[in-house]
C-alpha positions in Angstrom: -0.2 0.2 -0.1 0.9 3.6 -0.3 2.9 5.5 2.2 0.8 8.2 3.8 2.3 11.8 4.0 1.5 11.5 7.7 3.6 9.7 10.5 4.3 6.3 9.0 3.9 4.3 12.1 0.5 5.1 13.0 -2.7 3.1 12.1 -4.7 3.9 9.1 -3.4 2.2 6.1 -1.9 -1.1 5.3 1.8 -1.1 5.0 2.4 2.2 6.7 0.4 1.2 9.7 1.5 -2.2 10.6 3.5 -3.0 13.6 5.8 -5.9 14.3 8.3 -6.7 16.8 10.3 -8.6 18.8 11.5 -6.4 21.6 9.4 -3.2 21.7 9.5 -0.9 24.6 6.1 1.0 25.1 5.9 4.6 24.2 5.2 7.0 26.6 -15.9 -2.9 21.1 -18.2 -5.2 21.1 -18.6 -6.8 17.5 -20.8 -3.9 16.8 -18.7 -0.9 15.8 -18.7 1.9 18.3 -16.7 4.2 20.3 -15.9 3.8 23.9 -15.0 6.4 26.6 -12.2 4.3 28.3 -14.1 4.7 31.8 -13.8 1.2 33.5 -17.2 -0.5 33.8 -16.0 -3.4 35.8 -13.6 -6.4 35.7 -14.7 -9.5 33.6 -13.3 -12.9 34.3 -15.0 -15.3 31.7 -14.4 -19.1 31.2 -12.8 -20.0 27.7 -14.7 -22.4 25.7 -12.0 -23.1 23.2 -9.3 -25.8 23.1 -7.7 -25.7 26.2 -4.2 -26.4 25.1 -2.6 -25.3 28.3 -5.1 -26.9 30.5 -3.3 -30.3 30.7 -5.5 -31.9 33.7 -8.9 -31.0 32.0 -9.9 -28.4 34.5 -11.8 -25.4 33.4 -9.3 -22.6 33.1 -10.6 -19.0 33.7 -9.1 -16.3 31.4 -8.9 -13.0 33.1 -9.8 -10.2 30.4 -9.6 -7.4 32.9 -11.6 -4.2 32.7 -13.7 -3.0 29.9 -14.3 0.4 29.0 -17.8 1.7 28.7 -19.3 3.6 25.6 -20.5 6.6 27.4 -20.0 10.0 26.2 -19.4 9.8 22.5 -21.8 9.7 19.5 -21.9 6.3 18.0 -19.9 5.4 14.9 -23.1 5.5 12.6 -23.7 9.0 13.8 -20.1 10.1 13.3 -20.1 8.5 9.8 -23.4 8.9 8.2 -23.7 7.0 5.0 -24.6 9.9 2.7 -21.6 12.2 3.9 -19.2 9.2 3.7 -20.4 8.0 0.2 -19.7 11.4 -1.1 -16.1 11.1 0.0 -15.4 7.2 -0.7 -18.2 5.4 -2.4 -18.9 1.9 -1.7 -17.6 1.7 2.0 -19.5 0.7 5.2 -18.9 1.2 8.9 -17.1 -1.6 10.6 -14.9 -2.3 13.5 -11.4 -3.6 12.2 -10.7 -4.9 15.7 -13.4 -7.4 15.8 -14.1 -7.6 12.0 -10.6 -8.7 10.7 -8.6 -11.6 11.8 -5.3 -9.9 11.7 -5.4 -6.5 13.3 -3.6 -3.6 14.9 -3.6 -2.7 18.3 -3.0 0.8 17.6 -6.7 1.0 16.3 -7.9 0.7 20.1 -5.4 3.3 21.5 -7.9 6.3 21.1 -10.7 4.2 22.6 -8.4 3.0 25.5 -7.5 6.6 26.2 -11.0 7.5 26.6 -11.9 8.6 23.1 -13.5 7.0 20.1 -12.1 5.4 16.9 -14.6 4.6 14.1 -14.2 3.1 10.7 -15.9 2.8 7.2 -14.1 0.6 4.6 -14.6 -1.2 1.5 -14.2 -4.6 3.1 -10.5 -5.0 2.1 -8.3 -5.5 5.3 -6.2 -2.4 6.1 -3.3 -5.0 6.4 -3.2 -6.0 2.9 -0.1 -5.2 0.8 -0.5 -4.4 -2.7 2.7 -5.0 -4.6 3.4 -4.1 -8.3 2.5 -7.7 -9.4 -0.9 -7.3 -7.8 -1.7 -3.9 -9.0 -5.3 -4.9 -10.4 -6.2 -6.6 -7.0 -8.8 -4.4 -4.7 -7.0 -2.1 -2.6 -8.0 -0.6 0.9 -10.3 2.5 0.7 -11.7 3.8 3.9 -12.6 6.7 6.1 -11.1 6.8 9.7 -12.5 9.1 12.6 -10.4 9.3 15.8 -11.3 11.4 18.9 -9.1 12.1 21.8 -10.5 13.9 24.8 -9.0 16.8 26.8 -6.4 17.2 23.9 -5.7 20.9 23.6 -2.0 20.7 24.0 -1.7 17.6 22.1 -3.7 19.3 19.2 -1.3 22.3 19.2 1.9 20.1 19.4 0.4 18.1 16.3 0.0 21.6 14.5 3.7 21.9 14.2 4.8 23.0 17.7 6.2 19.6 18.8 10.0 19.2 18.0 9.3 15.5 17.3 7.0 16.5 14.3 9.8 18.1 12.3 7.7 21.2 11.9 5.0 19.4 10.1 1.2 19.9 10.9 -1.3 17.0 10.8 -4.1 19.5 11.7 -4.1 21.1 8.2 -7.2 20.0 6.3 -6.1 18.8 3.2 -6.3 16.2 0.3 -3.2 15.0 -1.9 -2.7 12.5 -4.4 0.1 9.9 -3.8 2.3 8.2 -6.3 0.4 4.9 -5.6 -2.7 6.3 -7.2 -4.5 7.2 -4.0 -6.3 10.2 -2.9 -5.4 10.8 0.8 -7.3 13.3 2.9 -6.4 14.6 6.3 -7.7 16.9 8.8 -7.6 17.7 12.6 -9.9 20.2 14.4 -10.9 20.8 18.1 -14.4 20.0 19.2 -14.7 21.5 22.7 -11.7 20.3 24.4 -11.5 16.9 22.2 -9.2 16.6 19.2 -11.2 15.1 16.2 -9.1 13.7 13.5 -10.5 12.3 10.1 -8.3 10.5 7.4 -9.4 9.2 4.2 -7.7 6.8 1.6 -9.4 6.6 -1.8 -8.3 4.9 -4.9 -8.0 7.1 -8.0 -10.3 4.9 -10.1 -12.7 7.7 -11.6 -12.5 11.2 -13.0 -14.0 12.3 -9.6 -11.2 10.7 -7.5 -8.8 13.8 -7.6 -7.8 15.8 -4.5 -9.8 19.0 -5.6 -13.0 17.0 -6.3 -12.6 15.1 -2.9 -11.8 17.9 -0.7 -15.1 19.8 -0.5 -17.0 16.5 0.7 -14.1 15.8 3.1 -14.5 19.3 4.5 -18.2 18.6 5.0 -17.7 15.3 6.7 -15.2 16.8 9.1 -17.5 19.5 9.9 -20.2 17.1 10.8 -18.0 15.1 13.0 -16.7 18.2 14.8 -20.4 19.2 15.4 -21.4 16.0 16.7 -18.4 15.6 18.9 -18.7 19.2 20.3 -22.1 18.5 21.3 -21.5 15.2 23.3 -20.6 14.9 26.8 -17.0 13.8 26.0 -16.1 17.0 24.7 -15.6 18.6 27.8 -14.2 15.5 30.0 -11.2 16.1 31.9 -9.1 12.7 31.8 -6.2 13.7 34.1 -3.6 12.4 31.9 0.1 12.9 31.6 1.7 15.8 29.5 1.2 15.7 25.6 3.8 13.4 24.1 3.9 11.6 20.8 7.4 9.9 21.1 7.5 6.7 19.0 8.0 3.2 20.2 11.4 1.9 20.3 11.6 -1.3 18.1 14.4 -4.2 17.7 14.0 -6.6 15.0 16.2 -9.1 16.4 14.0 -11.7 17.5 11.7 -11.6 14.5 14.9 -11.7 12.2 15.7 -15.0 13.9 12.4 -16.8 12.6 12.3 -15.0 9.3 14.2 -15.8 6.0 14.9 -12.0 5.4 16.4 -9.2 7.1 13.5 -6.7 8.3 13.8 -3.1 9.2 11.5 -0.5 10.8 10.2 2.8 9.0 11.4 4.8 11.8 15.0 3.6 10.9 14.8 5.7 7.6 12.1 8.4 8.4 13.0 11.7 8.7 9.7 13.9 7.9 7.3 12.4 10.4 4.6 14.3 12.0 2.8 13.4 15.4 -0.6 12.1 15.0 -3.5 11.6 17.2 -2.9 7.9 17.4 0.7 8.7 18.7 -0.6 10.9 21.4 -3.2 8.4 22.5 -0.5 5.8 22.3 1.6 7.6 25.0 -1.4 8.0 27.3 -2.0 4.2 27.5 1.6 3.3 27.5 1.0 1.1 24.2 3.5 -0.2 21.7 3.3 -0.3 17.9 6.0 -1.3 15.3 6.4 -2.4 11.7 9.0 -4.5 10.2 9.2 -4.3 6.6 11.5 -5.9 3.7 12.5 -5.0 0.2 9.9 -6.7 -2.1 10.1 -6.8 -5.9 7.9 -3.7 -6.4 8.5 0.1 -5.9 7.6 -0.2 -2.2 8.8 -2.1 0.9 6.5 -4.7 2.0 5.2 -5.6 5.5 7.0 -8.6 7.1 5.8 -8.8 10.7 3.8 -6.7 13.1 3.6 -6.2 16.7 1.6 -4.2 19.3 0.8 -3.9 22.8 -2.2 -2.5 24.9 -1.9 -2.6 28.6 -5.2 -3.4 30.2 -6.5 -4.3 26.7 -7.7 -7.7 27.5 -11.3 -6.5 26.6 -10.2 -6.4 23.0 -9.4 -10.0 22.7 -12.5 -10.8 24.6 -14.5 -9.0 21.8 -12.4 -10.6 19.1 -13.2 -14.0 20.7 -16.9 -13.3 21.0 -17.0 -12.1 17.5 -15.6 -15.2 16.1 -12.6 -13.3 14.6 -10.0 -15.1 16.6 -9.8 -19.0 15.9 -10.8 -20.6 19.2 -9.3 -24.0 18.0 -5.9 -22.1 17.8 -5.6 -22.0 21.4 -1.9 -22.4 22.3 0.3 -23.6 25.1 3.1 -21.2 25.4 6.0 -21.0 27.7 5.7 -17.8 29.7 2.1 -17.8 30.3 0.7 -17.7 33.9 -2.8 -18.7 35.1 -5.3 -16.5 33.7 -3.4 -15.8 30.6 -4.0 -17.2 27.2 -3.0 -17.2 23.4 -4.6 -18.1 20.1 -3.2 -18.4 16.6 -5.0 -17.6 13.5 -3.7 -18.2 10.1 -4.6 -17.6 6.6 -2.8 -17.8 3.1 -1.0 -14.6 3.7 0.1 -14.7 7.4 -0.2 -16.0 10.7 -1.2 -13.8 14.0 -1.1 -14.8 17.6 -3.4 -12.8 20.1 -1.8 -13.0 23.5 -3.6 -12.2 26.9 -0.9 -11.7 29.5 -1.7 -10.2 33.0 -4.7 -8.4 31.5 -2.7 -7.0 28.8 -3.2 -7.7 24.9 -0.4 -8.3 22.6 -0.7 -9.0 18.9 1.9 -10.6 16.7 1.5 -10.9 12.9 4.1 -12.8 10.8 3.8 -12.9 6.9 4.5 -16.1 5.0 6.4 -14.2 2.4 9.3 -13.8 5.1 8.8 -16.9 7.0 7.5 -19.9 5.0 7.1 -22.1 8.1 5.0 -19.4 9.7 2.7 -21.5 11.8 5.8 -22.6 14.0 7.7 -19.5 13.4 5.2 -17.1 14.9 5.2 -19.3 17.9 9.0 -19.3 18.3 8.8 -15.5 18.0 6.0 -14.9 20.4 7.8 -17.3 23.0 11.0 -15.5 22.6 9.3 -12.2 23.4 7.4 -13.8 26.4 10.7 -14.9 27.8 12.5 -11.4 27.3 
Protein backbone atom coordinates (compact mmCIF):
# COMPACT_ATOMS: atom_id res chain seq x y z
CA UNK A 1 0.00 0.00 0.00
CA UNK A 2 0.94 3.59 -0.36
CA UNK A 3 2.91 5.50 2.20
CA UNK A 4 0.86 8.25 3.75
CA UNK A 5 2.12 11.79 4.06
CA UNK A 6 1.60 11.53 7.81
CA UNK A 7 3.62 9.71 10.45
CA UNK A 8 4.32 6.31 9.00
CA UNK A 9 4.00 4.23 12.14
CA UNK A 10 0.42 4.99 13.05
CA UNK A 11 -2.75 3.19 12.13
CA UNK A 12 -4.79 3.90 9.10
CA UNK A 13 -3.48 2.14 6.09
CA UNK A 14 -1.82 -1.16 5.38
CA UNK A 15 1.92 -1.00 4.89
CA UNK A 16 2.33 2.29 6.68
CA UNK A 17 0.35 1.25 9.67
CA UNK A 18 1.37 -2.21 10.59
CA UNK A 19 3.43 -3.18 13.52
CA UNK A 20 5.76 -5.94 14.26
CA UNK A 21 8.43 -6.57 16.72
CA UNK A 22 10.44 -8.76 18.86
CA UNK A 23 11.44 -6.38 21.57
CA UNK A 24 9.30 -3.30 21.65
CA UNK A 25 9.32 -0.95 24.58
CA UNK A 26 6.12 0.97 25.17
CA UNK A 27 5.98 4.63 24.38
CA UNK A 28 5.34 6.95 26.60
CA UNK A 29 -16.08 -2.95 21.17
CA UNK A 30 -18.14 -5.20 21.08
CA UNK A 31 -18.64 -6.82 17.68
CA UNK A 32 -20.80 -3.88 16.69
CA UNK A 33 -18.60 -0.90 15.89
CA UNK A 34 -18.79 1.95 18.32
CA UNK A 35 -16.53 4.23 20.32
CA UNK A 36 -15.82 3.78 23.98
CA UNK A 37 -15.04 6.35 26.61
CA UNK A 38 -12.27 4.49 28.39
CA UNK A 39 -14.02 4.60 31.77
CA UNK A 40 -13.83 1.19 33.37
CA UNK A 41 -17.17 -0.50 33.73
CA UNK A 42 -15.90 -3.36 35.83
CA UNK A 43 -13.76 -6.46 35.66
CA UNK A 44 -14.66 -9.52 33.66
CA UNK A 45 -13.25 -13.00 34.15
CA UNK A 46 -14.93 -15.43 31.85
CA UNK A 47 -14.27 -19.09 31.13
CA UNK A 48 -12.72 -19.89 27.79
CA UNK A 49 -14.66 -22.43 25.79
CA UNK A 50 -12.05 -23.04 23.13
CA UNK A 51 -9.46 -25.79 22.95
CA UNK A 52 -7.68 -25.62 26.29
CA UNK A 53 -4.18 -26.39 25.04
CA UNK A 54 -2.61 -25.22 28.28
CA UNK A 55 -5.11 -27.02 30.51
CA UNK A 56 -3.39 -30.38 30.73
CA UNK A 57 -5.49 -31.84 33.54
CA UNK A 58 -8.80 -31.02 31.89
CA UNK A 59 -9.89 -28.54 34.56
CA UNK A 60 -11.80 -25.45 33.48
CA UNK A 61 -9.22 -22.69 33.16
CA UNK A 62 -10.57 -19.19 33.58
CA UNK A 63 -9.19 -16.38 31.45
CA UNK A 64 -8.98 -12.91 33.02
CA UNK A 65 -9.78 -10.30 30.37
CA UNK A 66 -9.64 -7.38 32.79
CA UNK A 67 -11.62 -4.15 32.71
CA UNK A 68 -13.85 -3.16 29.83
CA UNK A 69 -14.26 0.52 28.89
CA UNK A 70 -17.86 1.71 28.78
CA UNK A 71 -19.31 3.45 25.75
CA UNK A 72 -20.70 6.62 27.33
CA UNK A 73 -19.75 10.12 26.25
CA UNK A 74 -19.45 9.97 22.46
CA UNK A 75 -21.80 9.70 19.46
CA UNK A 76 -22.02 6.27 17.89
CA UNK A 77 -19.96 5.39 14.83
CA UNK A 78 -23.14 5.41 12.75
CA UNK A 79 -23.72 9.02 13.84
CA UNK A 80 -20.15 10.10 13.20
CA UNK A 81 -20.01 8.39 9.80
CA UNK A 82 -23.46 8.86 8.19
CA UNK A 83 -23.85 7.00 4.91
CA UNK A 84 -24.56 9.96 2.66
CA UNK A 85 -21.62 12.08 3.79
CA UNK A 86 -19.22 9.14 3.71
CA UNK A 87 -20.41 8.00 0.28
CA UNK A 88 -19.64 11.45 -1.11
CA UNK A 89 -16.02 11.09 0.04
CA UNK A 90 -15.36 7.39 -0.61
CA UNK A 91 -18.11 5.48 -2.47
CA UNK A 92 -18.86 1.87 -1.58
CA UNK A 93 -17.67 1.75 2.02
CA UNK A 94 -19.52 0.71 5.17
CA UNK A 95 -18.96 1.19 8.89
CA UNK A 96 -17.04 -1.68 10.49
CA UNK A 97 -14.84 -2.36 13.49
CA UNK A 98 -11.43 -3.63 12.33
CA UNK A 99 -10.58 -4.78 15.85
CA UNK A 100 -13.33 -7.38 15.76
CA UNK A 101 -14.00 -7.68 12.05
CA UNK A 102 -10.52 -8.58 10.81
CA UNK A 103 -8.53 -11.64 11.80
CA UNK A 104 -5.21 -9.82 11.61
CA UNK A 105 -5.49 -6.45 13.27
CA UNK A 106 -3.56 -3.55 14.71
CA UNK A 107 -3.51 -2.79 18.40
CA UNK A 108 -3.01 0.86 17.49
CA UNK A 109 -6.63 0.95 16.31
CA UNK A 110 -7.68 0.62 19.97
CA UNK A 111 -5.43 3.35 21.37
CA UNK A 112 -7.90 6.28 21.06
CA UNK A 113 -10.65 4.18 22.66
CA UNK A 114 -8.37 2.97 25.44
CA UNK A 115 -7.38 6.59 26.11
CA UNK A 116 -11.03 7.51 26.66
CA UNK A 117 -11.83 8.56 23.12
CA UNK A 118 -13.35 7.06 20.00
CA UNK A 119 -12.23 5.26 16.87
CA UNK A 120 -14.60 4.64 13.96
CA UNK A 121 -14.06 3.18 10.50
CA UNK A 122 -15.88 2.85 7.20
CA UNK A 123 -14.12 0.61 4.66
CA UNK A 124 -14.63 -1.24 1.40
CA UNK A 125 -14.13 -4.58 3.13
CA UNK A 126 -10.50 -4.96 2.13
CA UNK A 127 -8.20 -5.50 5.07
CA UNK A 128 -6.15 -2.48 6.06
CA UNK A 129 -3.25 -4.91 6.48
CA UNK A 130 -3.20 -5.91 2.82
CA UNK A 131 -0.07 -5.06 0.88
CA UNK A 132 -0.58 -4.48 -2.82
CA UNK A 133 2.67 -5.13 -4.65
CA UNK A 134 3.38 -4.07 -8.21
CA UNK A 135 2.56 -7.57 -9.46
CA UNK A 136 -0.90 -7.33 -7.86
CA UNK A 137 -1.82 -3.84 -8.97
CA UNK A 138 -5.22 -5.02 -10.27
CA UNK A 139 -6.26 -6.51 -6.91
CA UNK A 140 -8.76 -4.59 -4.76
CA UNK A 141 -7.02 -2.07 -2.52
CA UNK A 142 -8.04 -0.69 0.82
CA UNK A 143 -10.28 2.37 0.74
CA UNK A 144 -11.80 3.91 3.80
CA UNK A 145 -12.52 6.69 6.26
CA UNK A 146 -11.16 6.77 9.81
CA UNK A 147 -12.43 9.05 12.59
CA UNK A 148 -10.44 9.34 15.81
CA UNK A 149 -11.35 11.37 18.89
CA UNK A 150 -9.04 12.13 21.82
CA UNK A 151 -10.53 13.88 24.88
CA UNK A 152 -8.91 16.68 26.88
CA UNK A 153 -6.43 17.20 24.06
CA UNK A 154 -5.78 20.93 23.59
CA UNK A 155 -2.01 20.68 24.21
CA UNK A 156 -1.78 17.57 22.04
CA UNK A 157 -3.61 19.31 19.21
CA UNK A 158 -1.28 22.32 19.37
CA UNK A 159 1.75 20.04 19.29
CA UNK A 160 0.37 18.21 16.26
CA UNK A 161 -0.05 21.58 14.57
CA UNK A 162 3.71 21.85 14.27
CA UNK A 163 4.89 23.02 17.69
CA UNK A 164 6.18 19.61 18.75
CA UNK A 165 9.89 19.15 18.09
CA UNK A 166 9.26 15.49 17.23
CA UNK A 167 6.97 16.51 14.37
CA UNK A 168 9.78 18.12 12.34
CA UNK A 169 7.68 21.25 11.91
CA UNK A 170 4.90 19.40 10.08
CA UNK A 171 1.20 19.76 10.84
CA UNK A 172 -1.41 17.00 10.71
CA UNK A 173 -4.19 19.36 11.73
CA UNK A 174 -4.19 21.07 8.33
CA UNK A 175 -7.25 20.13 6.28
CA UNK A 176 -6.03 18.89 2.91
CA UNK A 177 -6.27 16.23 0.22
CA UNK A 178 -3.29 15.08 -1.81
CA UNK A 179 -2.57 12.50 -4.49
CA UNK A 180 0.09 9.90 -3.84
CA UNK A 181 2.33 8.18 -6.36
CA UNK A 182 0.46 4.95 -5.62
CA UNK A 183 -2.73 6.21 -7.27
CA UNK A 184 -4.46 7.17 -4.03
CA UNK A 185 -6.19 10.29 -2.84
CA UNK A 186 -5.35 10.79 0.82
CA UNK A 187 -7.11 13.40 2.94
CA UNK A 188 -6.39 14.52 6.48
CA UNK A 189 -7.84 17.03 8.86
CA UNK A 190 -7.68 17.76 12.56
CA UNK A 191 -9.97 20.13 14.50
CA UNK A 192 -10.89 20.84 18.11
CA UNK A 193 -14.44 20.03 19.23
CA UNK A 194 -14.72 21.51 22.67
CA UNK A 195 -11.68 20.14 24.47
CA UNK A 196 -11.52 17.05 22.25
CA UNK A 197 -9.24 16.57 19.25
CA UNK A 198 -11.11 15.21 16.23
CA UNK A 199 -9.08 13.67 13.41
CA UNK A 200 -10.46 12.39 10.11
CA UNK A 201 -8.38 10.59 7.47
CA UNK A 202 -9.37 9.20 4.09
CA UNK A 203 -7.81 6.82 1.58
CA UNK A 204 -9.48 6.59 -1.83
CA UNK A 205 -8.26 4.89 -4.98
CA UNK A 206 -7.94 7.14 -8.01
CA UNK A 207 -10.28 4.97 -10.06
CA UNK A 208 -12.50 7.63 -11.63
CA UNK A 209 -12.40 11.18 -12.92
CA UNK A 210 -13.97 12.32 -9.63
CA UNK A 211 -11.23 10.71 -7.54
CA UNK A 212 -8.83 13.65 -7.52
CA UNK A 213 -7.85 15.81 -4.54
CA UNK A 214 -9.64 18.99 -5.66
CA UNK A 215 -12.90 17.07 -6.24
CA UNK A 216 -12.76 15.11 -2.97
CA UNK A 217 -11.76 18.00 -0.70
CA UNK A 218 -15.17 19.78 -0.48
CA UNK A 219 -16.95 16.56 0.55
CA UNK A 220 -14.15 15.81 3.00
CA UNK A 221 -14.54 19.25 4.61
CA UNK A 222 -18.27 18.64 4.95
CA UNK A 223 -17.71 15.30 6.68
CA UNK A 224 -15.09 16.78 9.01
CA UNK A 225 -17.46 19.61 9.95
CA UNK A 226 -20.21 17.11 10.71
CA UNK A 227 -17.96 15.06 12.97
CA UNK A 228 -16.72 18.19 14.73
CA UNK A 229 -20.28 19.34 15.44
CA UNK A 230 -21.40 15.92 16.70
CA UNK A 231 -18.43 15.59 19.03
CA UNK A 232 -18.67 19.18 20.27
CA UNK A 233 -22.26 18.59 21.41
CA UNK A 234 -21.42 15.34 23.22
CA UNK A 235 -20.59 14.83 26.89
CA UNK A 236 -17.08 13.65 26.08
CA UNK A 237 -16.11 17.00 24.54
CA UNK A 238 -15.59 18.59 27.95
CA UNK A 239 -14.35 15.64 30.02
CA UNK A 240 -11.08 15.97 31.91
CA UNK A 241 -9.03 12.77 31.89
CA UNK A 242 -6.13 13.77 34.14
CA UNK A 243 -3.56 12.30 31.77
CA UNK A 244 0.16 12.95 31.54
CA UNK A 245 1.64 15.82 29.53
CA UNK A 246 1.26 15.69 25.76
CA UNK A 247 3.78 13.38 24.13
CA UNK A 248 4.02 11.71 20.73
CA UNK A 249 7.27 9.82 21.00
CA UNK A 250 7.60 6.68 18.92
CA UNK A 251 7.86 3.13 20.14
CA UNK A 252 11.40 1.79 20.26
CA UNK A 253 11.62 -1.33 18.08
CA UNK A 254 14.20 -4.09 17.78
CA UNK A 255 13.96 -6.59 14.94
CA UNK A 256 16.38 -9.16 16.38
CA UNK A 257 13.84 -11.75 17.58
CA UNK A 258 11.67 -11.65 14.49
CA UNK A 259 14.81 -11.78 12.31
CA UNK A 260 15.66 -15.03 14.10
CA UNK A 261 12.52 -16.70 12.66
CA UNK A 262 12.32 -15.00 9.25
CA UNK A 263 14.18 -15.77 6.03
CA UNK A 264 14.91 -12.10 5.27
CA UNK A 265 16.29 -9.17 7.20
CA UNK A 266 13.60 -6.77 8.36
CA UNK A 267 13.75 -3.08 9.18
CA UNK A 268 11.47 -0.47 10.71
CA UNK A 269 10.21 2.66 8.95
CA UNK A 270 11.49 4.71 11.88
CA UNK A 271 15.01 3.64 10.91
CA UNK A 272 14.78 5.74 7.77
CA UNK A 273 11.94 8.23 8.34
CA UNK A 274 12.97 11.85 8.80
CA UNK A 275 9.89 13.87 7.91
CA UNK A 276 7.43 12.38 10.36
CA UNK A 277 4.61 14.30 11.98
CA UNK A 278 2.87 13.47 15.24
CA UNK A 279 -0.69 12.14 14.89
CA UNK A 280 -3.59 11.64 17.26
CA UNK A 281 -2.82 7.94 17.55
CA UNK A 282 0.71 8.68 18.72
CA UNK A 283 -0.54 10.87 21.56
CA UNK A 284 -3.15 8.26 22.48
CA UNK A 285 -0.46 5.56 22.47
CA UNK A 286 1.58 7.55 24.95
CA UNK A 287 -1.38 7.99 27.29
CA UNK A 288 -2.08 4.26 27.47
CA UNK A 289 1.62 3.27 27.40
CA UNK A 290 1.01 1.14 24.34
CA UNK A 291 3.42 0.00 21.67
CA UNK A 292 3.28 -0.29 17.90
CA UNK A 293 5.95 -1.22 15.36
CA UNK A 294 6.21 -2.30 11.75
CA UNK A 295 8.89 -4.46 10.17
CA UNK A 296 9.30 -4.35 6.43
CA UNK A 297 11.51 -5.82 3.74
CA UNK A 298 12.42 -4.90 0.18
CA UNK A 299 10.06 -6.66 -2.18
CA UNK A 300 10.07 -6.85 -5.96
CA UNK A 301 7.94 -3.74 -6.42
CA UNK A 302 8.51 -0.05 -5.80
CA UNK A 303 7.59 -0.07 -2.13
CA UNK A 304 8.86 -2.01 0.89
CA UNK A 305 6.47 -4.75 1.96
CA UNK A 306 5.29 -5.62 5.44
CA UNK A 307 6.93 -8.70 6.94
CA UNK A 308 5.92 -8.74 10.60
CA UNK A 309 3.71 -6.79 12.99
CA UNK A 310 3.49 -6.30 16.73
CA UNK A 311 1.46 -4.18 19.12
CA UNK A 312 0.74 -4.06 22.82
CA UNK A 313 -2.09 -2.51 24.84
CA UNK A 314 -1.84 -2.61 28.65
CA UNK A 315 -5.19 -3.50 30.24
CA UNK A 316 -6.40 -4.31 26.72
CA UNK A 317 -7.80 -7.76 27.39
CA UNK A 318 -11.25 -6.39 26.54
CA UNK A 319 -10.19 -6.22 22.88
CA UNK A 320 -9.30 -9.92 22.79
CA UNK A 321 -12.51 -10.80 24.62
CA UNK A 322 -14.50 -9.03 21.90
CA UNK A 323 -12.45 -10.63 19.13
CA UNK A 324 -13.15 -14.06 20.58
CA UNK A 325 -16.82 -13.25 21.02
CA UNK A 326 -17.09 -12.08 17.43
CA UNK A 327 -15.42 -15.23 16.09
CA UNK A 328 -12.53 -13.24 14.63
CA UNK A 329 -9.96 -15.22 16.58
CA UNK A 330 -9.70 -18.95 15.82
CA UNK A 331 -10.67 -20.60 19.13
CA UNK A 332 -9.31 -23.92 17.92
CA UNK A 333 -5.91 -22.26 17.69
CA UNK A 334 -5.46 -22.05 21.48
CA UNK A 335 -1.73 -22.32 22.22
CA UNK A 336 0.22 -23.74 25.13
CA UNK A 337 3.06 -21.23 25.37
CA UNK A 338 5.98 -20.97 27.74
CA UNK A 339 5.75 -17.73 29.68
CA UNK A 340 1.99 -17.65 30.23
CA UNK A 341 0.65 -17.75 33.79
CA UNK A 342 -2.72 -18.73 35.23
CA UNK A 343 -5.42 -16.52 33.72
CA UNK A 344 -3.32 -15.85 30.59
CA UNK A 345 -4.01 -17.34 27.16
CA UNK A 346 -3.01 -17.16 23.50
CA UNK A 347 -4.62 -18.05 20.18
CA UNK A 348 -3.12 -18.43 16.69
CA UNK A 349 -5.08 -17.51 13.55
CA UNK A 350 -3.66 -18.25 10.08
CA UNK A 351 -4.62 -17.74 6.45
CA UNK A 352 -2.83 -17.87 3.11
CA UNK A 353 -1.02 -14.59 3.75
CA UNK A 354 0.06 -14.61 7.38
CA UNK A 355 -0.34 -16.04 10.85
CA UNK A 356 -1.10 -13.89 13.86
CA UNK A 357 -1.18 -14.63 17.57
CA UNK A 358 -3.41 -12.82 20.07
CA UNK A 359 -1.88 -12.98 23.55
CA UNK A 360 -3.56 -12.14 26.86
CA UNK A 361 -0.98 -11.70 29.59
CA UNK A 362 -1.70 -10.10 32.95
CA UNK A 363 -4.80 -8.46 31.52
CA UNK A 364 -2.84 -6.87 28.67
CA UNK A 365 -3.30 -7.65 24.97
CA UNK A 366 -0.40 -8.26 22.59
CA UNK A 367 -0.76 -9.02 18.91
CA UNK A 368 1.93 -10.61 16.72
CA UNK A 369 1.64 -10.97 12.94
CA UNK A 370 4.10 -12.80 10.68
CA UNK A 371 3.80 -12.88 6.88
CA UNK A 372 4.38 -16.14 5.02
CA UNK A 373 6.47 -14.24 2.47
CA UNK A 374 9.25 -13.80 5.04
CA UNK A 375 8.80 -17.06 6.98
CA UNK A 376 7.39 -19.98 4.95
CA UNK A 377 7.13 -22.14 8.10
CA UNK A 378 4.91 -19.42 9.50
CA UNK A 379 2.75 -21.50 11.86
CA UNK A 380 5.74 -22.62 13.91
CA UNK A 381 7.88 -19.52 13.32
CA UNK A 382 5.30 -17.18 14.82
CA UNK A 383 5.14 -19.34 17.95
CA UNK A 384 8.93 -19.22 18.32
CA UNK A 385 8.84 -15.46 17.95
CA UNK A 386 6.08 -15.04 20.54
CA UNK A 387 7.76 -17.32 23.07
CA UNK A 388 11.08 -15.49 22.66
CA UNK A 389 9.29 -12.22 23.30
CA UNK A 390 7.46 -13.58 26.34
CA UNK A 391 10.76 -14.73 27.78
CA UNK A 392 12.45 -11.33 27.30
